[in-house]
CSV table of C-alpha atoms and ligand atoms in Angstrom, one decimal:
chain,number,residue,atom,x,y,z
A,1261,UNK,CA,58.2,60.7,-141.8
A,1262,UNK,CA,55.0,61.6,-143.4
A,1263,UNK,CA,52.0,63.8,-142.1
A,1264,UNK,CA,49.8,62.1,-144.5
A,1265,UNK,CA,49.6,58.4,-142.6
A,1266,UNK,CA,48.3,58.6,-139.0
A,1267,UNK,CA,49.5,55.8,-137.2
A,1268,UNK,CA,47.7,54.7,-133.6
A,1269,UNK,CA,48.0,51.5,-130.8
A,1270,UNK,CA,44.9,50.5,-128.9
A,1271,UNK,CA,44.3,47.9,-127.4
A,1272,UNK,CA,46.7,45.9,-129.2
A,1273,UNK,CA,46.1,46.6,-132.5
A,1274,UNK,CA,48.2,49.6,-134.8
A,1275,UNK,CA,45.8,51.3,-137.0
A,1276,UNK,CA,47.8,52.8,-140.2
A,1277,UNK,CA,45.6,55.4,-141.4
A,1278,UNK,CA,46.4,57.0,-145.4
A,1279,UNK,CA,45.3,60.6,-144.9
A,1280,UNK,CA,45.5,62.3,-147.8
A,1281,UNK,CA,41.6,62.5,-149.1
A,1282,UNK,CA,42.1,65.2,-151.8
A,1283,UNK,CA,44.3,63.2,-154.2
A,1284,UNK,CA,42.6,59.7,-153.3
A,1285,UNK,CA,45.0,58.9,-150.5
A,1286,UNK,CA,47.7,58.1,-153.7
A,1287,UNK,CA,50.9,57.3,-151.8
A,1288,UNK,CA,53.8,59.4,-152.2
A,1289,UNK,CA,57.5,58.2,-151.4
A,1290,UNK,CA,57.3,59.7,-148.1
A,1291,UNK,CA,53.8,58.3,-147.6
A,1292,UNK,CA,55.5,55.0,-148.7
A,1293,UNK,CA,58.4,55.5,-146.0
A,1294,UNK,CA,55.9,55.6,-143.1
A,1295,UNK,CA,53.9,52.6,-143.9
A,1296,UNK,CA,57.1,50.5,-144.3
A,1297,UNK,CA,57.7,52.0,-141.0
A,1298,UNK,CA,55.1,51.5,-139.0
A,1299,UNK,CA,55.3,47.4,-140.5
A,1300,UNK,CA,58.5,47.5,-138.9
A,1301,UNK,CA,57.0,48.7,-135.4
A,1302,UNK,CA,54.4,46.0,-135.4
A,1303,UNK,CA,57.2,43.6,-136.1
A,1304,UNK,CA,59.4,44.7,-133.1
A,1305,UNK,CA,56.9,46.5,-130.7
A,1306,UNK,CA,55.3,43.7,-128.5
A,1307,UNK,CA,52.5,45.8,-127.8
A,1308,UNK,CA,51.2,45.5,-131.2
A,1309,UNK,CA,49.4,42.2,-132.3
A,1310,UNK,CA,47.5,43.2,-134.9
A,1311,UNK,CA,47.3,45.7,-137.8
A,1312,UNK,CA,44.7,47.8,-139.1
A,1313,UNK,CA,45.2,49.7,-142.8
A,1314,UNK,CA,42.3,51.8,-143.8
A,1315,UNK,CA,42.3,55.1,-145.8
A,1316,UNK,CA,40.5,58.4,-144.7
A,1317,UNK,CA,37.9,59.9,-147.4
A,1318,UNK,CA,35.6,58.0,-150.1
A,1319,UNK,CA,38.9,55.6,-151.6
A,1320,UNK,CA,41.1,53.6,-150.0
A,1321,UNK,CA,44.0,54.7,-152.3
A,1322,UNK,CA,44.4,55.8,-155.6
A,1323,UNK,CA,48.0,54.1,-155.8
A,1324,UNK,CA,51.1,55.1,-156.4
A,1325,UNK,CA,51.3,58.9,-156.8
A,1326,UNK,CA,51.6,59.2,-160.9
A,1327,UNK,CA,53.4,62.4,-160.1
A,1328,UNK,CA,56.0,60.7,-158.3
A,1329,UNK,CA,56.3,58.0,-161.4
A,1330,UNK,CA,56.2,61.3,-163.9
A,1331,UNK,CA,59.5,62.1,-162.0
A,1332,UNK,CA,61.3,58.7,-162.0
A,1333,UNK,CA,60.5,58.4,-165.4
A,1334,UNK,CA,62.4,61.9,-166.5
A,1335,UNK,CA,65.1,60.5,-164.7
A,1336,UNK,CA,64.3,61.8,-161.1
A,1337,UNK,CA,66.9,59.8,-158.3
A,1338,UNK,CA,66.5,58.8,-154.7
A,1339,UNK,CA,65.6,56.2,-151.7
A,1340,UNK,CA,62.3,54.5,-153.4
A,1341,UNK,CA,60.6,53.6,-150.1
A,1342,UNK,CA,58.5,51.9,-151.9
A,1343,UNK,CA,60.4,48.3,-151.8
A,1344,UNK,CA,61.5,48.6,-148.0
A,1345,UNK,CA,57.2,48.9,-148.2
A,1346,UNK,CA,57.0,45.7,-150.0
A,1347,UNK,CA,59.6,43.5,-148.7
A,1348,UNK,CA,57.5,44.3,-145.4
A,1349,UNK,CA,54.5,43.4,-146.5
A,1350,UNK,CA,56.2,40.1,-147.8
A,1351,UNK,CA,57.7,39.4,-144.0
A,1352,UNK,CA,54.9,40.7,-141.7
A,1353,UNK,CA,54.7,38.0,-139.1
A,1354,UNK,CA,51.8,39.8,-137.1
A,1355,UNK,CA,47.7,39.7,-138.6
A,1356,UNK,CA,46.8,42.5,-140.9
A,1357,UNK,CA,43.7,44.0,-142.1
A,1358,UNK,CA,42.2,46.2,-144.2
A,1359,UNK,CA,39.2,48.1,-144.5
A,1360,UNK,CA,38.6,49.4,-148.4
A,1361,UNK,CA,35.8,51.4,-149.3
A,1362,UNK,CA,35.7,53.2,-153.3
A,1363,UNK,CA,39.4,53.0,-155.1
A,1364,UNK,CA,41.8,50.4,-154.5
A,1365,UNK,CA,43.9,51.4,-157.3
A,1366,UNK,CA,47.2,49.3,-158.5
A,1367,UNK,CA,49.0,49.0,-154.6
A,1368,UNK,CA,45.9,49.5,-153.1
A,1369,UNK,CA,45.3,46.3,-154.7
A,1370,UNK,CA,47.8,44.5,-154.6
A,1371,UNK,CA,48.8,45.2,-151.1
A,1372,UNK,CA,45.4,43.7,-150.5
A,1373,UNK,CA,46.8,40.3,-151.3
A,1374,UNK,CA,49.1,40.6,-148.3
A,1375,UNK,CA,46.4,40.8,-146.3
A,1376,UNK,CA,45.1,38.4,-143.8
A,1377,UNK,CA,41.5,39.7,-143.4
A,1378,UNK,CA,40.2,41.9,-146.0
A,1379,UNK,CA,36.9,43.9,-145.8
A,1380,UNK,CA,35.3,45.7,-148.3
A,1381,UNK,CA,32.4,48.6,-148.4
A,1382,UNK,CA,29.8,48.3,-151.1
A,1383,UNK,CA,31.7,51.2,-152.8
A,1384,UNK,CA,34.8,49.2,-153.2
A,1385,UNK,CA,36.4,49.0,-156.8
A,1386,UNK,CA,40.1,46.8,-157.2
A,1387,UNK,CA,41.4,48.3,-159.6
A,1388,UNK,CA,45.0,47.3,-161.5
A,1389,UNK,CA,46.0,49.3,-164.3
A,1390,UNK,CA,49.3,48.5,-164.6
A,1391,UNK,CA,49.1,47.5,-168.1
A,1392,UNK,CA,47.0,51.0,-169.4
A,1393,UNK,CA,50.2,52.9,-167.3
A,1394,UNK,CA,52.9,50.7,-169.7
A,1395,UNK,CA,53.9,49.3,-166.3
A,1396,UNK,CA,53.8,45.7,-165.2
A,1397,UNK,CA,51.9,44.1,-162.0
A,1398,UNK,CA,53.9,44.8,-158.7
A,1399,UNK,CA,54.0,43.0,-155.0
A,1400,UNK,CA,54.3,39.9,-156.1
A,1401,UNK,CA,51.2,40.1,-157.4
A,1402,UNK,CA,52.2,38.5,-160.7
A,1403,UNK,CA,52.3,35.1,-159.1
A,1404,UNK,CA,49.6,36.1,-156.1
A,1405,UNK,CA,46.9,37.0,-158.0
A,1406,UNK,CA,46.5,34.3,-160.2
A,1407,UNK,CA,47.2,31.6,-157.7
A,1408,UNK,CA,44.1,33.3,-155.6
A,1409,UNK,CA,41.5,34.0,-158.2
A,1410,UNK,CA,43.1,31.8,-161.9
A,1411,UNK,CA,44.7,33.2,-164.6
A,1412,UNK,CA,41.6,33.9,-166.8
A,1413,UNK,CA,40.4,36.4,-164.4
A,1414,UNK,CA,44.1,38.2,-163.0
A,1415,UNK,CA,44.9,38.4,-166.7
A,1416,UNK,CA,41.6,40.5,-167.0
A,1417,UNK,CA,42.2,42.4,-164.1
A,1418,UNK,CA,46.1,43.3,-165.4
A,1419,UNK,CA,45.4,42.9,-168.6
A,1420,UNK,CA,42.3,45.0,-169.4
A,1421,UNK,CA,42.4,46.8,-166.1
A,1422,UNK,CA,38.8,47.5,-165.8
A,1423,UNK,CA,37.3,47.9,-162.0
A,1424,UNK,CA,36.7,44.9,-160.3
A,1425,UNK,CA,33.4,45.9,-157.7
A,1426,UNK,CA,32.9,44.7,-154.2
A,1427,UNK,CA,30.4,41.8,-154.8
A,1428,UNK,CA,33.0,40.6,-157.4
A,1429,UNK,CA,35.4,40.9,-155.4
A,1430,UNK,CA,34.0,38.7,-152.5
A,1431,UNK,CA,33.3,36.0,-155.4
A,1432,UNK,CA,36.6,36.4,-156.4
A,1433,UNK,CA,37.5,35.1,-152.8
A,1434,UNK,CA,39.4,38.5,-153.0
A,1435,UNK,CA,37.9,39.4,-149.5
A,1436,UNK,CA,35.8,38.0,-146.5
A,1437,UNK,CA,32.9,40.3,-146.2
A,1438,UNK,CA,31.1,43.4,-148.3
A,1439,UNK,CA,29.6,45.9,-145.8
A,1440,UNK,CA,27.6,49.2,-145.8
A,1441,UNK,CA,30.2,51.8,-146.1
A,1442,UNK,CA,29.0,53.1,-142.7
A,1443,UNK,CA,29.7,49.9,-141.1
A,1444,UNK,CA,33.5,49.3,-142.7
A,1445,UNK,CA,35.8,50.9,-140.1
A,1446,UNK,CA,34.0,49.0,-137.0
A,1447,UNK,CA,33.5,45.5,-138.9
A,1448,UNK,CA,37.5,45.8,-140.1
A,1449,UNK,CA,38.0,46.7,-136.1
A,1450,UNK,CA,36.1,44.5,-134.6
A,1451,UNK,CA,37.9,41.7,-136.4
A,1452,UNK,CA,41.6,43.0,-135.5
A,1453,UNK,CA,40.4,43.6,-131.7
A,1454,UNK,CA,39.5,39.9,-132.1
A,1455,UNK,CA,42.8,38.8,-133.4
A,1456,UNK,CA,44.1,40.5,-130.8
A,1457,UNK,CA,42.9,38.2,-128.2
A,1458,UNK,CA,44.1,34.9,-130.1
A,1459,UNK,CA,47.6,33.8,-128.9
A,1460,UNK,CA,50.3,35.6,-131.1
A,1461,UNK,CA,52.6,33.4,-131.0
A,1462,UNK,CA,50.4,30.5,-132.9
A,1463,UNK,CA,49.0,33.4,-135.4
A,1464,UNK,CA,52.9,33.9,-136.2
A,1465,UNK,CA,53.7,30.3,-137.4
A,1466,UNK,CA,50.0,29.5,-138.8
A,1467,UNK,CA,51.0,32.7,-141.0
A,1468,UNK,CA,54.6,31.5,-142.2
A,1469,UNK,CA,52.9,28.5,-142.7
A,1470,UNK,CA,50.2,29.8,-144.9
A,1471,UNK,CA,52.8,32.1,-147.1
A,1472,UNK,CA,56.2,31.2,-148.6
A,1473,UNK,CA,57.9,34.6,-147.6
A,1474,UNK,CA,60.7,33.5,-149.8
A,1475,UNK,CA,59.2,32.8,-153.2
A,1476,UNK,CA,57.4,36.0,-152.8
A,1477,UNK,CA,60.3,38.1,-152.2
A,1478,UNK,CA,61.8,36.3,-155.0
A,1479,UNK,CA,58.8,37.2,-157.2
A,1480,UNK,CA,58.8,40.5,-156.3
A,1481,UNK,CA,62.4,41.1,-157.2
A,1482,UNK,CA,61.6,39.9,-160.6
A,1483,UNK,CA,58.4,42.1,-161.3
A,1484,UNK,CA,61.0,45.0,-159.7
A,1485,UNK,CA,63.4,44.9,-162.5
A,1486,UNK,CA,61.2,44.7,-165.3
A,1487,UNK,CA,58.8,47.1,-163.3
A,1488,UNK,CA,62.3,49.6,-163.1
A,1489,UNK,CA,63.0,49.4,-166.7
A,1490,UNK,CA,59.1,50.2,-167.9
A,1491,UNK,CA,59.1,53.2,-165.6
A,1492,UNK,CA,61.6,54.7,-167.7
A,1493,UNK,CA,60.1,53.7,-171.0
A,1494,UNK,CA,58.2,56.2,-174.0
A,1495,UNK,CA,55.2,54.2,-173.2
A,1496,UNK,CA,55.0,55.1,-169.5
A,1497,UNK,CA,56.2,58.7,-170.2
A,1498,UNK,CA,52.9,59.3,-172.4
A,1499,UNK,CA,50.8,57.4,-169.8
A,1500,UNK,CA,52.2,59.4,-167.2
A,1501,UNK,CA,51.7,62.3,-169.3
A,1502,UNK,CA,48.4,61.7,-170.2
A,1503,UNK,CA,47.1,61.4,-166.9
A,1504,UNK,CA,48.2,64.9,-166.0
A,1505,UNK,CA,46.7,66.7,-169.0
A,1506,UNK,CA,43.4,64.7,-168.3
A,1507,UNK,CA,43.4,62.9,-171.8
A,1508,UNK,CA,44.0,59.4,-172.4
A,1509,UNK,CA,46.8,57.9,-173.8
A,1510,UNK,CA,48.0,57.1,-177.0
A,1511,UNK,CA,50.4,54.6,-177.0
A,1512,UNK,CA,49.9,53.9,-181.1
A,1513,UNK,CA,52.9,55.2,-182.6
A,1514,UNK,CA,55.2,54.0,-180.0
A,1515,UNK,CA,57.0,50.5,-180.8
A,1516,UNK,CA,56.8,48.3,-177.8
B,1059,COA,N1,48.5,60.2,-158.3
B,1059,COA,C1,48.5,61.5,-158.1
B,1059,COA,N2,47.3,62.1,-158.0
B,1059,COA,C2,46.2,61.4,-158.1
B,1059,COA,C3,46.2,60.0,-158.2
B,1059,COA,C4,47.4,59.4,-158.3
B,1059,COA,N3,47.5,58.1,-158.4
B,1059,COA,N4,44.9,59.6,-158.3
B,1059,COA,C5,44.1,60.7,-158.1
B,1059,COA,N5,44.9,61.8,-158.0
B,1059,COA,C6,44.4,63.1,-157.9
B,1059,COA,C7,43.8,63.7,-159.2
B,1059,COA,O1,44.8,64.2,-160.0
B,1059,COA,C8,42.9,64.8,-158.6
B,1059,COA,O2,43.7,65.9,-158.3
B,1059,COA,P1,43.2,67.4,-158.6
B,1059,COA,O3,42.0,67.5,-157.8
B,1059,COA,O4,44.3,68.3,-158.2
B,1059,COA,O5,42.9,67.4,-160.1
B,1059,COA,C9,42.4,64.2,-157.3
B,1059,COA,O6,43.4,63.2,-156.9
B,1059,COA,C10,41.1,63.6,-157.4
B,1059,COA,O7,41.1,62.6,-158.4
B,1059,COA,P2,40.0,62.5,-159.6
B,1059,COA,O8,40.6,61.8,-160.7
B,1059,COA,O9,39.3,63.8,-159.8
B,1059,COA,O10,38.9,61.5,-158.8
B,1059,COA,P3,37.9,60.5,-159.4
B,1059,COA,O11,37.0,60.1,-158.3
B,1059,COA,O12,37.3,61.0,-160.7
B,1059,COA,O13,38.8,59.2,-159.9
B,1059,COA,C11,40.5,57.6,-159.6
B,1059,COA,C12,39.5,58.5,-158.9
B,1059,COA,C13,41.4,57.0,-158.5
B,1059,COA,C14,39.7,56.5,-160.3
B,1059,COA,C15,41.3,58.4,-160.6
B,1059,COA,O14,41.9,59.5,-160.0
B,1059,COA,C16,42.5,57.6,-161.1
B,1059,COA,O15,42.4,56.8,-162.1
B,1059,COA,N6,43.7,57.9,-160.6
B,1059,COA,C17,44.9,57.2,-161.1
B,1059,COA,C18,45.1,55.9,-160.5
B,1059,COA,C19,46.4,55.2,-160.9
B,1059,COA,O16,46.6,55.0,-162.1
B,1059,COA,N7,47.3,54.9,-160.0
B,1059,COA,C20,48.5,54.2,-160.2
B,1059,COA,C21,48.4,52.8,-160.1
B,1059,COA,S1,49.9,51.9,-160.4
């Protein structure tokens, strides 16, 4: 579906690869429609027992791709692969984990929290700045952030959207490990290839029984409406805007 996520099984474990380096790895829709896929192929494909998401180049992704929003917000239609993305992350059965090194912007995030073992490169920087883009919080992140890390600091982290580093991150209990950047992909490996060798079937059920599936679902269907309607809003228009002329936003003489 998309060139720009590589998508590979060894020895068990599917590495999902974002591949598009010049623009950050930011995920397009089609971008979006392979990584739902290939959640859906470590669902039904025995072979796989573990998942892998990393991102080529210095950030793990720069998020949705503001282009892509620009166009839903002047009234652009179509499949948004997006929530098929989503509702996968919120029914994976099977381990996943991540590798992030630089930007983990908005999704990149988020999706994090979805995560079962997440490793993060000293250059790592969470980033959610759903608020400055007159959006709100996505992926059920709403309820999952908080829960994880307390409301003073999620609210920050939404709220302010200022970038959270790696060190912080791992106080946070946001992730298990920092690492040398140079040492990220084998670390994020090493720990799937391990996974791997556990006995599926009890990582399945210790999973559902970690995770309500439901109440996030639910979650996310709320944050999706609200999330729908501020796409389309002045205030996102002139964030979305503003982020293609390179200035920032000015939001002041918009009523909310
Ligand atoms: N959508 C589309 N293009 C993006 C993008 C995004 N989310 N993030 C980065 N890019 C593009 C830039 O426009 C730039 O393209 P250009 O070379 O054609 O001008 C290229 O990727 C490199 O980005 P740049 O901003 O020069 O890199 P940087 O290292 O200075 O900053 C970020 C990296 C990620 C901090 C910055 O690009 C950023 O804030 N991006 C927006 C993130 C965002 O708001 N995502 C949505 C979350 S919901």
């Amino acid at each position: 579906m998309s060139d720009l996520v590589n998508v590979a099984l060894e020895s068990g474990v599917l590495t999902v690869t974002l591949a598009r380096p010049d623009k950050k790895n930011a995920l397009t829709n089609d971008m979006y429609g392979a990584l739902a896929d290939a959640l859906e192929r470590a669902e039904k494909d025995t072979a796989v027992r573990a998942v892998l998401l990393q991102g080529d180049g210095d950030s793990f992704t720069a998020g949705n791709d503001l282009a892509d929003f620009a166009k839903i917000s002047q009234g652009a239609k179509g499949e948004r692969h997006v929530t098929r993305f989503l509702t996968n992350l919120a029914s994976a059965t099977r381990p996943l984990v991540a590798a992030v090194q630089g930007n983990a912007v908005g999704v990149g995030t988020t999706m994090l929290l979805h995560c079962d073992l997440v490793y993060l490169a000293t250059t790592a920087k969470l980033i959610t700045p759903f608020v400055n883009l007159a959006l709100v919080p996505e992926a059920a992140s709403t309820w999952l952030l908080p829960q994880r890390i307390g409301y003073a600091r999620a609210y920050a982290m939404f709220a302010l959207g200022e970038p959270v580093d790696a060190q912080t991150a791992f106080s946070f209990g946001l992730a298990n490990a920092v690492v040398a950047p140079d040492e990220l992909r084998a670390k994020a490996r090493a720990a799937a290839e391990a996974l791997t060798k556990r006995p599926l079937g009890s990582l399945v059920h210790t999973k559902k029984l970690m995770r309500d599936a439901e109440l996030i679902k639910a979650q996310m269907a709320r944050e999706s409406q609200i999330f729908s309607e501020r796409l389309m809003s002045a205030e996102a228009r002139e964030a979305f805007a503003a982020f293609a002329e390179k200035r920032p936003p000015d939001f002041s003489r918009i009523a909310g």
